[in-house]
Coordinates of C-alpha atoms and ligand atoms in Angstrom, one line a residue:
M1 CA 0.0 0.0 0.0
D2 CA 1.3 3.4 -0.8
K3 CA 1.9 6.1 1.9
T4 CA -1.3 8.0 1.1
A5 CA -3.5 5.0 1.2
L6 CA -1.8 4.0 4.6
K7 CA -2.6 7.5 5.9
F8 CA -6.1 7.2 5.1
E9 CA -6.4 3.8 6.5
R10 CA -5.1 5.1 9.8
M11 CA -7.7 7.9 9.7
R12 CA -10.4 5.3 9.0
E13 CA -9.3 3.2 12.0
D14 CA -9.5 6.3 14.3
M15 CA -12.9 7.2 12.8
V16 CA -14.4 3.7 13.6
E17 CA -12.7 3.8 17.0
N18 CA -13.7 7.3 18.2
Q19 CA -17.0 7.9 16.4
I20 CA -18.5 4.5 15.8
I21 CA -17.5 1.9 18.4
S22 CA -17.2 4.4 21.2
R23 CA -20.8 5.6 20.6
G24 CA -22.2 2.1 20.9
I25 CA -22.3 0.6 17.3
S26 CA -21.6 -3.0 18.0
D27 CA -22.7 -5.0 14.8
P28 CA -19.3 -6.5 13.7
K29 CA -20.5 -6.5 10.1
V30 CA -21.1 -2.7 10.1
I31 CA -17.8 -2.1 11.9
A32 CA -15.8 -4.2 9.3
A33 CA -17.6 -2.5 6.4
M34 CA -16.7 1.0 7.7
L35 CA -13.1 -0.1 8.1
R36 CA -13.0 -1.2 4.5
V37 CA -14.8 1.5 2.5
P38 CA -12.3 4.3 1.4
R39 CA -14.6 7.2 2.4
H40 CA -12.0 9.8 1.1
L41 CA -12.6 8.7 -2.4
F42 CA -16.3 9.6 -2.2
V43 CA -15.6 13.3 -1.7
S44 CA -13.8 15.8 -4.0
D45 CA -10.1 16.0 -3.9
A46 CA -10.2 19.3 -1.9
L47 CA -12.2 17.6 1.0
M48 CA -10.3 14.3 1.1
D49 CA -8.4 15.2 4.3
Q50 CA -11.7 16.0 6.0
A51 CA -13.4 12.8 4.9
Y52 CA -13.0 11.0 8.2
G53 CA -14.1 13.9 10.3
D54 CA -17.2 13.7 12.6
F55 CA -19.5 15.7 10.2
P56 CA -21.3 15.6 6.9
L57 CA -19.6 17.1 3.9
P58 CA -20.8 18.8 0.7
I59 CA -20.8 16.6 -2.5
G60 CA -22.1 19.2 -4.9
E61 CA -25.5 19.9 -6.3
Q62 CA -26.4 21.1 -2.8
Q63 CA -26.3 17.6 -1.4
T64 CA -24.2 16.0 1.3
I65 CA -22.5 12.8 2.3
S66 CA -23.8 11.9 5.9
Q67 CA -21.7 12.0 8.9
P68 CA -19.9 8.6 9.5
Y69 CA -21.9 7.8 12.7
I70 CA -25.3 8.3 11.1
V71 CA -24.2 6.0 8.3
A72 CA -23.2 3.4 10.9
E73 CA -26.4 3.9 12.9
M74 CA -28.7 3.5 9.9
T75 CA -26.8 0.4 8.5
Q76 CA -26.9 -1.3 11.9
A77 CA -30.7 -0.5 12.2
L78 CA -31.2 -2.4 8.9
N79 CA -30.0 -5.6 10.6
L80 CA -28.3 -6.9 7.4
N81 CA -27.6 -10.4 6.4
E82 CA -25.2 -11.7 3.8
E83 CA -28.0 -12.9 1.4
D84 CA -30.1 -9.6 1.6
R85 CA -31.2 -7.5 -1.3
V86 CA -31.3 -3.9 -0.3
L87 CA -32.8 -0.7 -1.8
E88 CA -31.4 2.7 -1.2
I89 CA -33.1 5.8 -2.0
G90 CA -30.6 8.7 -2.5
T91 CA -27.3 7.4 -3.9
G92 CA -25.5 10.8 -3.5
S93 CA -21.8 10.1 -3.2
G94 CA -22.3 6.4 -3.2
Y95 CA -20.7 6.0 0.3
Q96 CA -23.7 4.6 2.1
A97 CA -24.5 2.2 -0.8
A98 CA -20.8 0.9 -0.7
V99 CA -20.9 0.3 3.1
I100 CA -24.1 -1.8 2.6
A101 CA -22.6 -3.6 -0.5
E102 CA -19.7 -4.8 1.8
I103 CA -22.2 -6.7 3.8
V104 CA -25.1 -8.0 1.6
Y105 CA -25.6 -9.8 -1.7
R106 CA -26.9 -6.9 -3.7
V107 CA -27.7 -3.2 -3.4
Y108 CA -30.0 -1.3 -5.7
T109 CA -29.6 2.4 -5.4
I110 CA -31.6 5.3 -6.9
E111 CA -30.6 8.9 -7.5
R112 CA -32.6 11.8 -8.9
I113 CA -29.8 14.1 -9.8
H114 CA -28.1 12.9 -13.0
E115 CA -24.6 14.3 -12.3
L116 CA -24.4 12.5 -8.9
Y117 CA -25.8 9.3 -10.5
V118 CA -23.1 9.3 -13.1
R119 CA -20.3 10.1 -10.6
A120 CA -21.4 7.3 -8.3
R121 CA -21.7 4.8 -11.1
T122 CA -18.2 5.7 -12.3
L123 CA -16.7 5.2 -8.8
F124 CA -18.5 2.0 -8.1
D125 CA -16.9 0.7 -11.3
K126 CA -13.5 1.9 -10.4
L127 CA -13.7 0.3 -6.9
Q128 CA -15.2 -2.9 -8.3
Y129 CA -18.5 -2.7 -6.4
F130 CA -20.2 -5.1 -9.0
N131 CA -23.0 -5.9 -6.6
I132 CA -24.4 -2.4 -6.7
V133 CA -27.1 -1.7 -9.2
T134 CA -27.7 2.0 -10.0
R135 CA -30.7 3.9 -11.4
Y136 CA -31.5 7.5 -12.2
S137 CA -35.1 8.2 -11.3
D138 CA -37.5 9.2 -8.6
G139 CA -36.8 6.8 -5.7
T140 CA -40.0 7.7 -3.8
L141 CA -41.8 5.3 -6.3
G142 CA -39.3 2.5 -5.2
W143 CA -38.2 0.0 -7.7
A144 CA -41.1 -2.4 -8.3
A145 CA -39.5 -4.7 -10.8
E146 CA -36.8 -5.7 -8.3
S147 CA -39.1 -5.8 -5.3
P148 CA -39.5 -7.1 -2.6
F149 CA -36.5 -6.0 -0.7
D150 CA -35.1 -7.4 2.6
A151 CA -34.3 -3.9 3.6
I152 CA -34.9 -0.3 2.3
I153 CA -32.9 2.8 3.4
V154 CA -33.8 6.3 2.5
T155 CA -31.0 8.8 3.0
A156 CA -33.0 11.9 2.5
G157 CA -35.8 13.5 4.7
S158 CA -39.3 12.7 3.9
P159 CA -42.6 14.3 5.1
A160 CA -44.0 10.8 5.5
V161 CA -43.1 7.2 4.7
P162 CA -43.9 6.6 0.9
D163 CA -46.5 3.9 0.5
F164 CA -44.6 2.4 -2.4
L165 CA -41.7 1.6 -0.2
I166 CA -43.7 -0.1 2.4
S167 CA -45.4 -2.3 -0.2
Q168 CA -42.0 -3.2 -1.7
L169 CA -40.6 -4.5 1.6
A170 CA -40.5 -8.2 2.1
K171 CA -42.0 -10.0 5.0
G172 CA -39.4 -9.7 7.7
G173 CA -38.1 -6.6 5.9
R174 CA -36.7 -3.5 7.6
L175 CA -37.1 0.1 6.5
V176 CA -35.1 3.0 7.7
I177 CA -36.1 6.6 6.9
P178 CA -35.9 10.1 8.3
V179 CA -39.4 11.6 8.7
G180 CA -40.3 15.1 9.5
N181 CA -40.2 18.6 8.3
Q182 CA -37.4 20.2 6.1
D183 CA -35.3 21.3 9.1
S184 CA -35.4 18.3 11.3
Q185 CA -36.6 14.8 11.2
D186 CA -36.9 11.6 13.3
L187 CA -35.0 8.5 12.2
I188 CA -37.8 5.9 11.8
R189 CA -37.4 2.2 11.6
L190 CA -40.3 0.0 10.2
Y191 CA -40.3 -3.8 10.6
K192 CA -42.8 -5.8 8.5
D193 CA -44.2 -9.2 9.7
D194 CA -47.4 -11.4 9.5
K195 CA -49.1 -9.1 12.0
G196 CA -48.3 -5.8 10.1
I197 CA -45.9 -2.9 10.4
H198 CA -43.9 -2.2 13.7
E199 CA -42.4 1.3 14.1
T200 CA -39.6 2.5 16.3
N201 CA -38.2 6.0 16.6
L202 CA -34.4 6.0 16.7
G203 CA -34.2 9.8 17.4
A204 CA -33.6 13.1 15.8
C205 CA -31.6 13.6 12.7
R206 CA -31.1 16.0 9.9
F207 CA -31.0 15.3 6.2
V208 CA -31.4 17.1 2.9
K209 CA -34.9 16.7 1.5
L210 CA -36.3 13.8 -0.4
V211 CA -37.8 15.4 -3.6
G212 CA -40.3 13.4 -5.6
E213 CA -43.9 12.3 -6.2
Q214 CA -44.1 10.8 -2.7
G215 CA -41.7 13.3 -1.0
W216 CA -41.3 17.1 -1.0
K217 CA -42.1 19.0 -4.2
E218 CA -39.0 20.7 -5.7
Ligands
SAH301 N1 -26.4 8.1 0.7 C1 -25.8 9.3 0.3 C2 -26.5 10.6 0.9 C3 -26.7 11.6 -0.1 S1 -27.7 12.9 0.3 C4 -24.4 9.2 0.5 O1 -23.9 8.3 1.1 O2 -23.5 10.1 0.1 C5 -29.3 12.5 -0.2 C6 -29.4 12.2 -1.8 O3 -30.8 11.8 -2.1 C7 -29.1 13.3 -2.6 O4 -28.1 13.0 -3.6 C8 -30.4 13.7 -3.4 O5 -30.2 14.1 -4.7 C9 -31.1 12.3 -3.3 N2 -32.5 12.3 -3.5 C10 -33.5 13.2 -3.0 N3 -34.7 12.9 -3.5 C11 -34.6 11.6 -4.1 C12 -35.5 10.9 -4.8 N4 -36.8 11.1 -4.8 N5 -35.0 9.8 -5.5 C13 -33.8 9.5 -5.6 N6 -32.8 10.2 -4.9 C14 -33.2 11.4 -4.2

């Protein structure tokens, strides 16, 4: 490994120790995935040295890559298994999709901004994430043709849980989504079984808005 890669690997280890494990994330799959994904490659060159900091960063188009801890928290809440097929709404930088792709069989991720979609697809190919399937469209409608999904993650804030996403969730499936107004949301986890939908509130969070037919209007 060259010097730069080694430097970023050290920063990544510190990030996982001081932001993830120390705050109670315990799923070994999530910890291993976050140690592997080179987060600095998901931001612009100018921001690389800040990529492992305890904060979100701009990725262009007025969008952001989430803070490392929130990525870990949402991934853990999905309760992922090796054979799972997972839908992500809001590809953005592609970082969250890559973390999930380290754990599961296949990730389907949808982005509505063309430039971000192209950039993420190019990076997935470069990093050889062949189990990530990308799509450019309105993710609030889900991805019916590939449903049902074992887990669905929405990485943008929504006024409510889109019905399409609930219906595309498999029995035993988990859905994690920030729900609230445009300034602050609650991170909601839904679990679907024979008896219906069970909801838990994981606490306050703040995301950019989910824009689409079942989300906010532009
Ligand atoms: N998971 C991303 C977070 C990106 S921020 C990461 O790891 O970097 C949220 C993203 O959701 C933005 O890129 C935004 O364009 C996208 N988004 C918002 N509404 C959407 C919709 N209806 N369908 C698909 N993507 C959407």
